[in-house]
Tab-separated table of C-alpha atoms and ligand atoms in Angstrom:
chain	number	residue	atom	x	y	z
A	1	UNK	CA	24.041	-3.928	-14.588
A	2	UNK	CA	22.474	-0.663	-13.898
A	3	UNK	CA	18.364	-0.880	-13.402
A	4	UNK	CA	16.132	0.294	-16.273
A	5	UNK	CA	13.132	2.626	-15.102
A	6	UNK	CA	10.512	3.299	-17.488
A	7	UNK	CA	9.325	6.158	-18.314
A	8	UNK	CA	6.348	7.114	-21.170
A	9	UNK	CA	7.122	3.904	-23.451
A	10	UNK	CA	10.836	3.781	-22.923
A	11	UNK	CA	13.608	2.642	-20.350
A	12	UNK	CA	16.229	4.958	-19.023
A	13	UNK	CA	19.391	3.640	-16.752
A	14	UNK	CA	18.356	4.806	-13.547
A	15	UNK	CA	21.108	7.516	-13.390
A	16	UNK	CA	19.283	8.846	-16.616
A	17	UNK	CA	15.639	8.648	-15.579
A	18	UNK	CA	14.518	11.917	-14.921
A	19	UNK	CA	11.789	13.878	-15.512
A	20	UNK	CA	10.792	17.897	-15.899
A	21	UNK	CA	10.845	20.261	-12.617
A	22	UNK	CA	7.309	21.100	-14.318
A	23	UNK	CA	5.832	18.132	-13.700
A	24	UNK	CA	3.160	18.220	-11.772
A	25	UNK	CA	3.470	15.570	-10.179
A	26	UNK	CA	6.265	17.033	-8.141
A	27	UNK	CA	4.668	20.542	-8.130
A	28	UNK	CA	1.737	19.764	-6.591
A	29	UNK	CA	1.223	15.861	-5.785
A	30	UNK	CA	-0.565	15.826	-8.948
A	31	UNK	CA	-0.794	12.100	-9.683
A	32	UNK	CA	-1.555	8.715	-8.484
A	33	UNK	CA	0.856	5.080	-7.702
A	34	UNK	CA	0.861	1.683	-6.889
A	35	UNK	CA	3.029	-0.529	-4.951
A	36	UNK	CA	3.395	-3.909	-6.112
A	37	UNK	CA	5.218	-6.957	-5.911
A	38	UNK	CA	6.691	-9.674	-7.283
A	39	UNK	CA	7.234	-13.154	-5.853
A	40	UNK	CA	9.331	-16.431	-7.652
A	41	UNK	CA	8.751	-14.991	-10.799
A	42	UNK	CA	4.740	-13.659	-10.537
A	43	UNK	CA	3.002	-10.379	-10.419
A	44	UNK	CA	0.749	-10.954	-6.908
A	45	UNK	CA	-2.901	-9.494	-7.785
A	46	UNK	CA	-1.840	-7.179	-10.804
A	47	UNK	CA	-4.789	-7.024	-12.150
A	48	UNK	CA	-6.142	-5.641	-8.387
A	49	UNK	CA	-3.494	-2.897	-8.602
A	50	UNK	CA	-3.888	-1.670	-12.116
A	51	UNK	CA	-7.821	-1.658	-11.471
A	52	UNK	CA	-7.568	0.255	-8.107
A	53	UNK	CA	-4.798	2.951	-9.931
A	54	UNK	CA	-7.663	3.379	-12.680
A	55	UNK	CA	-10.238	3.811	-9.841
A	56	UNK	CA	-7.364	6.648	-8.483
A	57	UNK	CA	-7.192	8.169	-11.414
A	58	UNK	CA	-10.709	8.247	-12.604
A	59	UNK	CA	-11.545	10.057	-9.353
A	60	UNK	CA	-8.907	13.193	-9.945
A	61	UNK	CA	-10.144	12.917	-13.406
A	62	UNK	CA	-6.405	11.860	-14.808
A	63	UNK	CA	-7.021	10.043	-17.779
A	64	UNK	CA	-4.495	7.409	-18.473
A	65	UNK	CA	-3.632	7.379	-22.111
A	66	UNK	CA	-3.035	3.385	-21.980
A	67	UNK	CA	-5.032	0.899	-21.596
A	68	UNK	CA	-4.866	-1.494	-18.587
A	69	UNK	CA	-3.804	-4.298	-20.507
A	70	UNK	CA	-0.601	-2.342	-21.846
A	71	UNK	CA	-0.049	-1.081	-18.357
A	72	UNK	CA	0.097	-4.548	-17.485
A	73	UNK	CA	2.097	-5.582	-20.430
A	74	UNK	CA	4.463	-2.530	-19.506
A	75	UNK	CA	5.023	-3.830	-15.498
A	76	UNK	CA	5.395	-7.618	-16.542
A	77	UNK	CA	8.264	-6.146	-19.586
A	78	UNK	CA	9.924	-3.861	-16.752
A	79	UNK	CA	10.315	-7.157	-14.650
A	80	UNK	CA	12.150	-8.380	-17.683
A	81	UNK	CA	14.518	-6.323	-18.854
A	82	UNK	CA	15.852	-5.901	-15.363
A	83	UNK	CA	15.751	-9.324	-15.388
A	84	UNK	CA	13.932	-9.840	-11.499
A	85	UNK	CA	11.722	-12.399	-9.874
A	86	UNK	CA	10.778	-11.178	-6.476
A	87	UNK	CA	10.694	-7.538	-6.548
A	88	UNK	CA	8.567	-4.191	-5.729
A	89	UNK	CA	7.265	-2.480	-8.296
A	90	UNK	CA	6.649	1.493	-8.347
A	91	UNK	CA	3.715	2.391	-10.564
A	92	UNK	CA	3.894	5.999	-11.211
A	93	UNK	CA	1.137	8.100	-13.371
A	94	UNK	CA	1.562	12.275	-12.922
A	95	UNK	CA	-0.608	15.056	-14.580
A	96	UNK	CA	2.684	15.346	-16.375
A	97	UNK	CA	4.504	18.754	-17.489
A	98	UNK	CA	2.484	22.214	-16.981
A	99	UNK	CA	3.442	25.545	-15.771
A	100	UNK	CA	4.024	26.962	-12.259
A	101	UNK	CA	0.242	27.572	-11.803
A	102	UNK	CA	-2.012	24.310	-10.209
A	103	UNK	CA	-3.980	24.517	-13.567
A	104	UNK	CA	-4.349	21.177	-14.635
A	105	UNK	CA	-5.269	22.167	-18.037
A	106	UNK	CA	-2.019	23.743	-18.612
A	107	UNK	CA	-0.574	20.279	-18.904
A	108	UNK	CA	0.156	20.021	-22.464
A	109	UNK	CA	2.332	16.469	-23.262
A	110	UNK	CA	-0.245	14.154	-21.332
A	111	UNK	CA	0.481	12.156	-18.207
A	112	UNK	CA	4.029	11.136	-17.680
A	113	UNK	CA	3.975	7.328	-16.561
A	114	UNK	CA	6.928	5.977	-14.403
A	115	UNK	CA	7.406	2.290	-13.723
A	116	UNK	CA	10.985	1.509	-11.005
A	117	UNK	CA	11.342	-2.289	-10.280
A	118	UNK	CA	13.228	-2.845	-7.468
A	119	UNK	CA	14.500	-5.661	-4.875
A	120	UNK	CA	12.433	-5.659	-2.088
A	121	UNK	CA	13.490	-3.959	1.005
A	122	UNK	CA	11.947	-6.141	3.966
A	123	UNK	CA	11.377	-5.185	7.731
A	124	UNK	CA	14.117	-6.995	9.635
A	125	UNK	CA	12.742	-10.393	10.014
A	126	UNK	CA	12.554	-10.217	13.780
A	127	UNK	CA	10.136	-7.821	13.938
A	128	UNK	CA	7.664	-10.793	11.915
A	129	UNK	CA	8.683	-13.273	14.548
A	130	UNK	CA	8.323	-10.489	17.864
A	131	UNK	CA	5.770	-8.353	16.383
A	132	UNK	CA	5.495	-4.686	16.423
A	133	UNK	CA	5.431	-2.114	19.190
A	134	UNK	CA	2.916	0.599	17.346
A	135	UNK	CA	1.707	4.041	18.723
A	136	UNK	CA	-1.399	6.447	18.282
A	137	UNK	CA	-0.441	9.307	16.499
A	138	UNK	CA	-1.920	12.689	16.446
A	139	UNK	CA	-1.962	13.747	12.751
A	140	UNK	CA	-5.455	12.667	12.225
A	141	UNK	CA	-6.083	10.772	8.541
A	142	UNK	CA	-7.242	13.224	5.823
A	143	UNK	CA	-10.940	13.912	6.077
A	144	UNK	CA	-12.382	11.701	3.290
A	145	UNK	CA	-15.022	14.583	2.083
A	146	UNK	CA	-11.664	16.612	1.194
A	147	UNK	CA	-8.896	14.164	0.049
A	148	UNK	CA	-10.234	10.611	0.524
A	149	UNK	CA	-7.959	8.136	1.661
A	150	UNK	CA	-9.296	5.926	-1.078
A	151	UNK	CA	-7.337	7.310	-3.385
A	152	UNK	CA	-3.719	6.654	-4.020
A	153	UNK	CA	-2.721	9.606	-4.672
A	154	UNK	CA	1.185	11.299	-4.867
A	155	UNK	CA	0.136	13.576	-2.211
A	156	UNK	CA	1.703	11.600	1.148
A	157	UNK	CA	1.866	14.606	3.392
A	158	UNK	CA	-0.429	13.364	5.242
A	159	UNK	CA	1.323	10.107	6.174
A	160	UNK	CA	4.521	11.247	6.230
A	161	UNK	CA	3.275	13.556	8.994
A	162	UNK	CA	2.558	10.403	10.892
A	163	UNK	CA	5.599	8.568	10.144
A	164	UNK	CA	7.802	11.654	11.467
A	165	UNK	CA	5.438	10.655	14.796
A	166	UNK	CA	6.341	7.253	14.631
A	167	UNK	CA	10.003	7.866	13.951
A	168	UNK	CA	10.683	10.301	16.905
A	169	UNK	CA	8.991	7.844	19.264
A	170	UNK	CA	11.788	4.755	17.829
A	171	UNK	CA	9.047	2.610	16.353
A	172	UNK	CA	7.838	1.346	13.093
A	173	UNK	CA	4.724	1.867	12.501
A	174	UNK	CA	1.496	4.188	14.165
A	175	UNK	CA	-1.946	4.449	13.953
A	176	UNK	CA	-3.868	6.983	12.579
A	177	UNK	CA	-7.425	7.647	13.654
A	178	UNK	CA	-9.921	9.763	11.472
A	179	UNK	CA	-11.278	13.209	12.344
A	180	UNK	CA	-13.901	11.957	14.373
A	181	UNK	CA	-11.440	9.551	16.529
A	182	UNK	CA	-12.487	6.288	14.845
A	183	UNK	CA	-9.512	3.619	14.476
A	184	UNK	CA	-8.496	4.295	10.359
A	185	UNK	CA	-5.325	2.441	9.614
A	186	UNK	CA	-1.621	2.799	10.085
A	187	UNK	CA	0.595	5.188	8.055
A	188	UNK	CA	0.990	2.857	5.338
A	189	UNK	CA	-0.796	-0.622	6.118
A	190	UNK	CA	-4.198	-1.351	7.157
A	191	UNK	CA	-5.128	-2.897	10.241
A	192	UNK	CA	-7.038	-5.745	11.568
A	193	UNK	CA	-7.300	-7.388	15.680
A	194	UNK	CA	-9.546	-10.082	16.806
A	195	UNK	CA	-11.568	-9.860	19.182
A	196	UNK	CA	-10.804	-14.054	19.972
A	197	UNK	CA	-13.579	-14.952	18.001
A	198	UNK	CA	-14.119	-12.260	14.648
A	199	UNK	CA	-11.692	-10.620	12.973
A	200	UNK	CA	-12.174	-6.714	12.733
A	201	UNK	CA	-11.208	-3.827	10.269
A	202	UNK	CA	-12.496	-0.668	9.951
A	203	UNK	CA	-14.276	-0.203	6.800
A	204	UNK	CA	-13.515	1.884	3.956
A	205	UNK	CA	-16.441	4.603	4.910
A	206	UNK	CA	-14.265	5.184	8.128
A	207	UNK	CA	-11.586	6.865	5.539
A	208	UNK	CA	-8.732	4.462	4.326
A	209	UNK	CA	-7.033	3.072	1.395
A	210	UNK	CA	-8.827	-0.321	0.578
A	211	UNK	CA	-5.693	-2.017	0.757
A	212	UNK	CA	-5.449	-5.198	-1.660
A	213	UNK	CA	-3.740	-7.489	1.325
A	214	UNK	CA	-6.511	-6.336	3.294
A	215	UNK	CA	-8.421	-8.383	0.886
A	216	UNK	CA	-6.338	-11.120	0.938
A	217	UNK	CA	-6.717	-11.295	3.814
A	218	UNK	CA	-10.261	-11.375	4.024
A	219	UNK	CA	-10.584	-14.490	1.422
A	220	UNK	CA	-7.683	-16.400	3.794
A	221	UNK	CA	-9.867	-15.689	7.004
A	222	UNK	CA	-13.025	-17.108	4.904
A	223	UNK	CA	-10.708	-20.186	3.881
A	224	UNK	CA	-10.052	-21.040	7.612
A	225	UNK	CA	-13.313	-20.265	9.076
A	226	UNK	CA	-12.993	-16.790	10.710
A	227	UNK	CA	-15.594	-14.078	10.296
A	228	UNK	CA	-14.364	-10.898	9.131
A	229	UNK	CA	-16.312	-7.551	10.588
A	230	UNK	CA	-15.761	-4.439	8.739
A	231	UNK	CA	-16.854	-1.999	11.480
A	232	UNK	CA	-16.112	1.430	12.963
A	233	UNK	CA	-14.195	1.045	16.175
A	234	UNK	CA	-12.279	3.216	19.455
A	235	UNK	CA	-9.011	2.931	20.568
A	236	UNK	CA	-10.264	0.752	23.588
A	237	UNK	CA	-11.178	-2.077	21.328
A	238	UNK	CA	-7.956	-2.315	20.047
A	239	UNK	CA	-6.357	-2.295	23.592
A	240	UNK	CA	-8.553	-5.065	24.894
A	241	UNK	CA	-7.829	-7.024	21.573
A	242	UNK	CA	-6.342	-10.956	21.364
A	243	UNK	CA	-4.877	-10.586	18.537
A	244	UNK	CA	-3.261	-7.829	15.784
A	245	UNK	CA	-1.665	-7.398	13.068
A	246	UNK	CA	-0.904	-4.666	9.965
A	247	UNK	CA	-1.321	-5.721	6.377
A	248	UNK	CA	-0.190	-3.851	3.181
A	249	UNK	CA	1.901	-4.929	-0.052
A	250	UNK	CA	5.266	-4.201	1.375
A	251	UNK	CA	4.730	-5.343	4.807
A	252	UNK	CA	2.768	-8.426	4.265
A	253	UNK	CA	0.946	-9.507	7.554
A	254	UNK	CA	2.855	-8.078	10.033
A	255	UNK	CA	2.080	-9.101	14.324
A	256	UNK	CA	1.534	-5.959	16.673
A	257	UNK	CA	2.225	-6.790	19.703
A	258	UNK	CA	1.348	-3.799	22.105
A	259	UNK	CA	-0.317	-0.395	21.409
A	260	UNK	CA	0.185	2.692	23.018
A	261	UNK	CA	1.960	0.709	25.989
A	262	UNK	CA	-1.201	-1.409	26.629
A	263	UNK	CA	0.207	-5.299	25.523
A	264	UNK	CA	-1.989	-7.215	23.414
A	265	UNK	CA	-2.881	-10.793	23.980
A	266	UNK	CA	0.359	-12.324	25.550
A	267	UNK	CA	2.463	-10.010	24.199
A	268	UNK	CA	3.478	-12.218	21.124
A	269	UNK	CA	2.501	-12.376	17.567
A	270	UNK	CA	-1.181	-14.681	17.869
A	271	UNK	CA	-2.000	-17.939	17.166
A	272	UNK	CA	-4.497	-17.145	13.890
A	273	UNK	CA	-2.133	-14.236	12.953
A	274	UNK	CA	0.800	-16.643	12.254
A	275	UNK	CA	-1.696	-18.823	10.506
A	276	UNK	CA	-3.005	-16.036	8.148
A	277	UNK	CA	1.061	-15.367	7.569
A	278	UNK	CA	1.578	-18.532	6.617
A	279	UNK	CA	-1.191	-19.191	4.192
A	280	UNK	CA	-0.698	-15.538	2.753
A	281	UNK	CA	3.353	-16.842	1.997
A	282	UNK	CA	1.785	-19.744	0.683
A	283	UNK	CA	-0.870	-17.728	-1.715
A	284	UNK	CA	2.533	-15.319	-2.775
A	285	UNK	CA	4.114	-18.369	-4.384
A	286	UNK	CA	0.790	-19.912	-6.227
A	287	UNK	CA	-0.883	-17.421	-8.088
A	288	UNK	CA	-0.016	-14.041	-9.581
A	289	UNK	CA	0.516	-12.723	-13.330
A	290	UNK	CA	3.388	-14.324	-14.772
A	291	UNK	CA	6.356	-12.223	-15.872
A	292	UNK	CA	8.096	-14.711	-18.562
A	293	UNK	CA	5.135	-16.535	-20.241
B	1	PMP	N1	-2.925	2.203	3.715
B	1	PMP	C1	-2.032	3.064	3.203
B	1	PMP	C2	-2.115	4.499	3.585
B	1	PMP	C3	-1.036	2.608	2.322
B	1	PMP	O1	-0.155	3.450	1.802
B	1	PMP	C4	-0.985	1.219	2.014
B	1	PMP	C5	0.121	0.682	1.144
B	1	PMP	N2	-0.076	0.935	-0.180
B	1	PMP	C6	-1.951	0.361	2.559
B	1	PMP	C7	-2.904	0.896	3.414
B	1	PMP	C8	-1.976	-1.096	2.223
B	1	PMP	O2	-2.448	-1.281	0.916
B	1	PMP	P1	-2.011	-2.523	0.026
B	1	PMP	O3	-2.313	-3.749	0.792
B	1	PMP	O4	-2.821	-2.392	-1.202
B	1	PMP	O5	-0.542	-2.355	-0.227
């Protein structure tokens, strides 16, 4: 069966959902997303995502024209129709159609919300067992006083910028500092190393998107004991770290294993890294929004 996308209150076949070449959304990056997931048949922290696209939105002053709890009612019914358990979820809301001009208030028809459910698309699993090779890159993250990080916004240029880095160097995944060479996060995860007694993560003034495994991983690390600093560091902290690892919705907790050639720890994925993994899997399966009451 062909996948149903929503879009504005209805579902499309995929090969039918389309939207206007006005939208502003594709004109000019004009909206805001979420990525979210589903695991054995439960939305993992839903509620998080819907509140932090709100927060998006509220700061481009995009007014959504439903309320969170039909949003939410909207995700958990695109689940169903398509009839998926463990999935990723595209949350999509655009300043919807206008003219050729950046004019916001040209947009007459209101916001055009998309919602694609999808089966996951994982990182080959030996990169969770080896760990990840990451780099520095030099596309700097977005000053915060002009675009802040914070918000999830459809403008990615920034990123994708740093990916292109990543993916002419043959890696995964690099690490983008902010304009005044503090440690921000990676091009689309956050990042965390201990320093073999704290954990560490730069905090949100340093420029990043609060990620909502970031704070997963925060309560886990409470759960077993560890400390959690939210602090501005350099590049050299990282290199002299025990332990790393990425975090983000797609990616889970991912291991890195060496950064710009220097090898952290021994070289393989740490010994309270695979125990935040394995609690986090465990957290997946337990709680989340259920998608068939
Ligand atoms: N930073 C950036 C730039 C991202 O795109 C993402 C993924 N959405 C994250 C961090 C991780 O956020 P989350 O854990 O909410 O997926």
């Amino acid at each position: 069966m062909e996948r149903l996308v929503y879009i504005n209150g209805k579902f499309f076949p995929r090969s039918q959902a389309t939207i206007s070449v006005f939208d502003h959304g594709l004109l000019y990056g004009d909206g805001v997303f979420e990525g979210i997931r589903a695991y054995s048949g439960k939305v993992f922290r839903l509620r998080e995502h819907l509140e932090r696209l709100y927060r998006s939105a509220q700061v481009v002053s995009l007014e959504i024209p439903t309320t969170l709890e039909d949003m939410q009612e909207s995700v958990l019914e695109c689940l169903r129709v398509n009839d998926l358990s463990d999935a990723y979820i595209r949350l999509i809301v655009t300043r919807g159609i206008g003219d050729l001009g950046l004019d916001p208030r040209k947009c007459h028809g209101g916001p055009t919300t998309i919602i694609i459910a999808d089966a996951i698309e994982l990182y080959p699993p030996e990169l969770y067992e080896n760990g990840l090779e990451i780099i520095t890159v030099t596309t700097r993250r977005n000053l915060p006083s002009a675009l802040s990080p914070a918000v999830k916004s459809l403008n990615y240029l920034n990123n994708i910028l740093a990916k292109m880095e990543v993916n002419r160097a043959g890696l995964h995944e690099g690490l983008m500092l902010n304009h005044e060479g503090y440690v921000a996060e990676a091009t689309g995860d956050n990042i965390f190393f201990s320093d073999g007694t704290d954990l560490v993560t730069p905090p949100s003034s340093v420029g990043i998107l609060v990620g909502i495994t970031r704070g997963v991983v925060m309560e886990i690390a409470a759960e077993t004991g560890t400390a959690v600093r939210e602090e501005r560091f350099l590049l050299p902290d990282i290199y002299t770290a025990r332990e790393c690892f990425l975090t983000g919705t797609a990616a889970e907790i991912i291991p890195v294993v060496s950064v710009d050639g220097r090898v952290i720890g021994d070289g393989k994925p740490g010994k309270l890294t695979r125990e935040l993994m394995a609690r986090f899997r465990q957290r997946t399966l337990e709680e989340g929004a259920p998608i068939r009451p």
